[in-house]
Amino acid sequence: MATTTSPAAVLSLASVTLDVADLEAARRFYRAFGVDAYVRLRASEAPSTGFRGFTMALTVANPATVDAFLGSAVDAGATVLKPTAKSLWGYGGVVRAPDGTIWKVATSAKKDTGPVDREIDEVVLLLGVEDVKATRQFYADRGMVVASSFGGKYAEFAPGRSGAVKLALYKRRGLAKDLGVPADGTGSHRLVLGGTTGAFTDPDGFVWEAAASS
């Protein structure tokens, strides 16, 4: 599907909308989880099976805050995909929300250095793509600024405004492995990205629409 943006248009990610089967249940879950300010929800019965090709990742200050967020998610109905654990890079865990969206919560700290404050330092939408370099260039051609890039494995774009969700790209199979799920999946991503330009679909089938006002 061809983009409808003009060459002068500069794309940035303005909103993330999750398609969910049960709208009211999803609203309750995301309020309890504490991330409702970062996602929009809309009802959809679009068929989708297996890995939907993306994850939402939260970065927080310390392990106790990771535990607090993931505990709230599980109490509200999420399923644990990877229990919290220490690693070379820090501490984190992965859950699947009742609507099917996968969430990762992590910190680079390995010890608690302060109280649990329920503050979120950063939210990143990670898209699992087949060719990171090609998709990175696709978005760069639309005006997105590459903030960091690691060859064909990972790329991250600068957010359009302070506090916004960042967009990043990861090899699809690598992302699935990191999340602890099989990489195979078909049907809808059940995800719509709100952009500052017109509607288009990227090389991996992720749909962008003109962002609606809040």
mmCIF file of C-alpha atoms in Angstrom:
data_model
loop_
_atom_site.group_PDB
_atom_site.id
_atom_site.type_symbol
_atom_site.label_atom_id
_atom_site.label_comp_id
_atom_site.label_asym_id
_atom_site.label_seq_id
_atom_site.Cartn_x
_atom_site.Cartn_y
_atom_site.Cartn_z
ATOM 1 C CA MET A 1 0.000 0.000 0.000
ATOM 2 C CA ALA A 2 1.559 3.300 -1.034
ATOM 3 C CA THR A 3 2.103 6.076 1.457
ATOM 4 C CA THR A 4 -0.078 9.141 1.175
ATOM 5 C CA THR A 5 2.510 11.461 2.714
ATOM 6 C CA SER A 6 4.240 14.213 0.775
ATOM 7 C CA PRO A 7 8.041 14.291 0.465
ATOM 8 C CA ALA A 8 8.156 17.247 2.878
ATOM 9 C CA ALA A 9 6.136 15.471 5.576
ATOM 10 C CA VAL A 10 8.034 14.311 8.668
ATOM 11 C CA LEU A 11 6.711 11.205 10.361
ATOM 12 C CA SER A 12 6.722 10.616 14.110
ATOM 13 C CA LEU A 13 4.820 8.212 16.330
ATOM 14 C CA ALA A 14 1.994 10.061 18.070
ATOM 15 C CA SER A 15 -0.119 7.205 19.452
ATOM 16 C CA VAL A 16 -0.339 3.441 19.848
ATOM 17 C CA THR A 17 -3.755 1.795 19.509
ATOM 18 C CA LEU A 18 -4.356 -1.814 20.496
ATOM 19 C CA ASP A 19 -7.250 -3.706 18.918
ATOM 20 C CA VAL A 20 -8.963 -5.729 21.640
ATOM 21 C CA ALA A 21 -11.909 -8.129 21.667
ATOM 22 C CA ASP A 22 -13.318 -6.906 25.002
ATOM 23 C CA LEU A 23 -12.956 -3.146 25.268
ATOM 24 C CA GLU A 24 -14.163 -2.687 28.845
ATOM 25 C CA ALA A 25 -12.062 -5.580 30.155
ATOM 26 C CA ALA A 26 -8.996 -4.163 28.429
ATOM 27 C CA ARG A 27 -9.617 -0.732 29.937
ATOM 28 C CA ARG A 28 -9.788 -2.260 33.405
ATOM 29 C CA PHE A 29 -6.605 -4.233 32.845
ATOM 30 C CA TYR A 30 -4.516 -1.325 31.584
ATOM 31 C CA ARG A 31 -5.675 0.943 34.392
ATOM 32 C CA ALA A 32 -4.677 -1.721 36.946
ATOM 33 C CA PHE A 33 -1.365 -2.343 35.174
ATOM 34 C CA GLY A 34 -0.641 1.397 35.236
ATOM 35 C CA VAL A 35 0.115 1.934 31.539
ATOM 36 C CA ASP A 36 -3.240 3.257 30.298
ATOM 37 C CA ALA A 37 -1.704 6.674 29.536
ATOM 38 C CA TYR A 38 0.505 5.131 26.863
ATOM 39 C CA VAL A 39 -1.986 3.151 24.779
ATOM 40 C CA ARG A 40 -5.344 3.679 23.167
ATOM 41 C CA LEU A 41 -7.859 0.865 22.787
ATOM 42 C CA ARG A 42 -10.502 0.025 20.252
ATOM 43 C CA ALA A 43 -12.760 -2.964 19.732
ATOM 44 C CA SER A 44 -11.844 -5.438 17.006
ATOM 45 C CA GLU A 45 -12.518 -9.067 16.172
ATOM 46 C CA ALA A 46 -9.802 -9.227 13.497
ATOM 47 C CA PRO A 47 -8.452 -12.804 13.320
ATOM 48 C CA SER A 48 -4.967 -13.191 14.776
ATOM 49 C CA THR A 49 -3.030 -16.288 15.815
ATOM 50 C CA GLY A 50 0.374 -16.817 17.405
ATOM 51 C CA PHE A 51 2.989 -14.100 17.774
ATOM 52 C CA ARG A 52 1.569 -10.765 16.661
ATOM 53 C CA GLY A 53 4.990 -9.388 15.822
ATOM 54 C CA PHE A 54 5.512 -6.697 18.450
ATOM 55 C CA THR A 55 5.915 -5.979 22.115
ATOM 56 C CA MET A 56 5.549 -2.986 24.410
ATOM 57 C CA ALA A 57 8.563 -2.516 26.689
ATOM 58 C CA LEU A 58 8.747 -0.477 29.895
ATOM 59 C CA THR A 59 12.018 0.697 31.423
ATOM 60 C CA VAL A 60 11.890 1.530 35.131
ATOM 61 C CA ALA A 61 14.396 2.499 37.831
ATOM 62 C CA ASN A 62 14.955 -0.639 39.889
ATOM 63 C CA PRO A 63 14.028 -4.332 40.340
ATOM 64 C CA ALA A 64 11.382 -3.633 42.987
ATOM 65 C CA THR A 65 9.536 -1.386 40.522
ATOM 66 C CA VAL A 66 9.725 -4.125 37.876
ATOM 67 C CA ASP A 67 8.168 -6.521 40.376
ATOM 68 C CA ALA A 68 5.458 -4.003 41.254
ATOM 69 C CA PHE A 69 4.379 -3.461 37.637
ATOM 70 C CA LEU A 70 4.463 -7.128 36.707
ATOM 71 C CA GLY A 71 2.679 -8.062 39.938
ATOM 72 C CA SER A 72 -0.118 -5.616 39.101
ATOM 73 C CA ALA A 73 -0.372 -7.069 35.600
ATOM 74 C CA VAL A 74 -0.619 -10.653 36.846
ATOM 75 C CA ASP A 75 -3.148 -9.697 39.519
ATOM 76 C CA ALA A 76 -5.259 -8.091 36.772
ATOM 77 C CA GLY A 77 -5.189 -11.227 34.600
ATOM 78 C CA ALA A 78 -1.900 -11.253 32.662
ATOM 79 C CA THR A 79 -0.037 -14.506 31.979
ATOM 80 C CA VAL A 80 3.663 -14.805 32.778
ATOM 81 C CA LEU A 81 5.754 -15.656 29.690
ATOM 82 C CA LYS A 82 9.185 -15.175 31.292
ATOM 83 C CA PRO A 83 9.487 -14.894 35.080
ATOM 84 C CA THR A 84 11.549 -12.021 36.424
ATOM 85 C CA ALA A 85 15.251 -12.767 36.511
ATOM 86 C CA LYS A 86 18.663 -11.130 36.598
ATOM 87 C CA SER A 87 20.764 -11.089 33.450
ATOM 88 C CA LEU A 88 23.912 -9.454 32.126
ATOM 89 C CA TRP A 89 21.933 -6.329 31.235
ATOM 90 C CA GLY A 90 19.827 -6.014 34.393
ATOM 91 C CA TYR A 91 16.535 -7.420 35.630
ATOM 92 C CA GLY A 92 13.155 -7.961 33.994
ATOM 93 C CA GLY A 93 10.253 -10.186 33.024
ATOM 94 C CA VAL A 94 7.608 -10.639 30.337
ATOM 95 C CA VAL A 95 3.823 -11.055 30.512
ATOM 96 C CA ARG A 96 0.958 -11.395 28.045
ATOM 97 C CA ALA A 97 -2.080 -9.194 28.683
ATOM 98 C CA PRO A 98 -5.556 -10.757 28.482
ATOM 99 C CA ASP A 99 -6.034 -9.099 25.064
ATOM 100 C CA GLY A 100 -2.892 -10.854 23.783
ATOM 101 C CA THR A 101 -0.444 -7.944 23.810
ATOM 102 C CA ILE A 102 2.994 -8.877 25.145
ATOM 103 C CA TRP A 103 4.611 -6.522 27.658
ATOM 104 C CA LYS A 104 8.190 -6.530 28.907
ATOM 105 C CA VAL A 105 9.202 -4.630 32.046
ATOM 106 C CA ALA A 106 12.906 -4.208 32.789
ATOM 107 C CA THR A 107 15.605 -2.168 34.478
ATOM 108 C CA SER A 108 19.342 -1.906 33.922
ATOM 109 C CA ALA A 109 19.831 -1.887 37.711
ATOM 110 C CA LYS A 110 20.500 -5.177 39.456
ATOM 111 C CA LYS A 111 19.872 -3.865 42.974
ATOM 112 C CA ASP A 112 17.272 -1.556 44.420
ATOM 113 C CA THR A 113 18.634 1.935 44.916
ATOM 114 C CA GLY A 114 15.418 3.626 46.013
ATOM 115 C CA PRO A 115 11.764 3.078 46.878
ATOM 116 C CA VAL A 116 9.126 1.640 44.575
ATOM 117 C CA ASP A 117 7.693 4.736 42.914
ATOM 118 C CA ARG A 118 5.678 3.267 40.014
ATOM 119 C CA GLU A 119 7.401 5.718 37.688
ATOM 120 C CA ILE A 120 8.034 4.717 34.079
ATOM 121 C CA ASP A 121 11.295 6.008 32.627
ATOM 122 C CA GLU A 122 10.638 4.972 29.029
ATOM 123 C CA VAL A 123 8.110 3.111 26.889
ATOM 124 C CA VAL A 124 9.246 1.512 23.645
ATOM 125 C CA LEU A 125 7.137 -0.139 20.957
ATOM 126 C CA LEU A 126 9.314 -2.875 19.448
ATOM 127 C CA LEU A 127 8.265 -4.065 16.006
ATOM 128 C CA GLY A 128 9.512 -7.479 14.927
ATOM 129 C CA VAL A 129 10.618 -7.120 11.304
ATOM 130 C CA GLU A 130 12.201 -9.375 8.699
ATOM 131 C CA ASP A 131 14.847 -6.887 7.510
ATOM 132 C CA VAL A 132 15.888 -4.283 10.071
ATOM 133 C CA LYS A 133 18.075 -2.317 7.666
ATOM 134 C CA ALA A 134 15.408 -2.065 4.972
ATOM 135 C CA THR A 135 12.633 -1.129 7.400
ATOM 136 C CA ARG A 136 14.906 1.388 9.151
ATOM 137 C CA GLN A 137 15.497 3.049 5.796
ATOM 138 C CA PHE A 138 11.767 2.944 5.025
ATOM 139 C CA TYR A 139 11.060 5.007 8.141
ATOM 140 C CA ALA A 140 14.090 7.255 7.714
ATOM 141 C CA ASP A 141 12.831 8.125 4.237
ATOM 142 C CA ARG A 142 9.642 9.364 5.921
ATOM 143 C CA GLY A 143 11.549 11.694 8.197
ATOM 144 C CA MET A 144 12.043 9.608 11.322
ATOM 145 C CA VAL A 145 15.381 10.242 13.052
ATOM 146 C CA VAL A 146 17.453 7.158 13.844
ATOM 147 C CA ALA A 147 18.642 7.509 17.447
ATOM 148 C CA SER A 148 20.642 4.272 17.586
ATOM 149 C CA SER A 149 21.294 1.343 15.296
ATOM 150 C CA PHE A 150 23.114 -1.969 15.579
ATOM 151 C CA GLY A 151 23.529 -3.248 12.037
ATOM 152 C CA GLY A 152 20.763 -5.575 10.955
ATOM 153 C CA LYS A 153 19.704 -6.497 14.493
ATOM 154 C CA TYR A 154 18.134 -3.414 16.074
ATOM 155 C CA ALA A 155 17.272 0.214 15.375
ATOM 156 C CA GLU A 156 15.606 2.868 17.525
ATOM 157 C CA PHE A 157 14.076 6.174 16.461
ATOM 158 C CA ALA A 158 14.016 9.426 18.377
ATOM 159 C CA PRO A 159 10.585 10.205 19.877
ATOM 160 C CA GLY A 160 8.576 13.008 18.355
ATOM 161 C CA ARG A 161 7.986 14.655 21.723
ATOM 162 C CA SER A 162 9.044 14.310 25.344
ATOM 163 C CA GLY A 163 7.399 11.398 27.129
ATOM 164 C CA ALA A 164 6.119 9.798 23.934
ATOM 165 C CA VAL A 165 6.368 6.109 23.110
ATOM 166 C CA LYS A 166 9.574 5.379 21.195
ATOM 167 C CA LEU A 167 9.566 3.223 18.080
ATOM 168 C CA ALA A 168 12.206 0.523 17.643
ATOM 169 C CA LEU A 169 12.861 -2.336 15.235
ATOM 170 C CA TYR A 170 14.105 -5.827 16.109
ATOM 171 C CA LYS A 171 14.553 -8.965 14.037
ATOM 172 C CA ARG A 172 11.225 -10.796 14.325
ATOM 173 C CA ARG A 173 12.686 -14.151 15.319
ATOM 174 C CA GLY A 174 15.094 -12.525 17.744
ATOM 175 C CA LEU A 175 12.274 -10.590 19.372
ATOM 176 C CA ALA A 176 10.128 -13.710 19.740
ATOM 177 C CA LYS A 177 13.047 -15.559 21.329
ATOM 178 C CA ASP A 178 13.645 -12.702 23.758
ATOM 179 C CA LEU A 179 9.974 -12.792 24.761
ATOM 180 C CA GLY A 180 9.882 -16.570 25.153
ATOM 181 C CA VAL A 181 7.314 -17.272 22.416
ATOM 182 C CA PRO A 182 7.378 -19.058 19.019
ATOM 183 C CA ALA A 183 7.986 -16.649 16.136
ATOM 184 C CA ASP A 184 5.161 -17.976 13.953
ATOM 185 C CA GLY A 185 1.927 -16.027 13.686
ATOM 186 C CA THR A 186 -0.723 -15.093 11.150
ATOM 187 C CA GLY A 187 -3.513 -12.582 10.721
ATOM 188 C CA SER A 188 -3.826 -9.099 12.113
ATOM 189 C CA HIS A 189 -1.113 -7.507 14.249
ATOM 190 C CA ARG A 190 -4.035 -5.957 16.178
ATOM 191 C CA LEU A 191 -1.988 -2.797 16.385
ATOM 192 C CA VAL A 192 -2.465 0.612 14.757
ATOM 193 C CA LEU A 193 0.178 3.319 14.897
ATOM 194 C CA GLY A 194 -0.947 6.929 14.898
ATOM 195 C CA GLY A 195 1.387 9.083 12.845
ATOM 196 C CA THR A 196 1.843 12.763 12.168
ATOM 197 C CA THR A 197 1.421 12.165 8.439
ATOM 198 C CA GLY A 198 -1.068 10.241 6.305
ATOM 199 C CA ALA A 199 -1.989 6.564 6.240
ATOM 200 C CA PHE A 200 0.321 3.813 5.000
ATOM 201 C CA THR A 201 1.400 0.241 5.710
ATOM 202 C CA ASP A 202 5.048 -0.599 6.340
ATOM 203 C CA PRO A 203 6.970 -3.521 4.769
ATOM 204 C CA ASP A 204 5.987 -5.888 7.597
ATOM 205 C CA GLY A 205 2.293 -5.081 7.484
ATOM 206 C CA PHE A 206 2.101 -2.662 10.414
ATOM 207 C CA VAL A 207 -0.632 -0.128 9.734
ATOM 208 C CA TRP A 208 -0.278 3.610 10.286
ATOM 209 C CA GLU A 209 -3.151 6.076 10.365
ATOM 210 C CA ALA A 210 -3.252 9.816 10.846
ATOM 211 C CA ALA A 211 -3.235 10.249 14.621
ATOM 212 C CA ALA A 212 -6.559 11.286 16.105
ATOM 213 C CA SER A 213 -6.561 14.167 18.560
ATOM 214 C CA SER A 214 -6.710 13.240 22.231
#
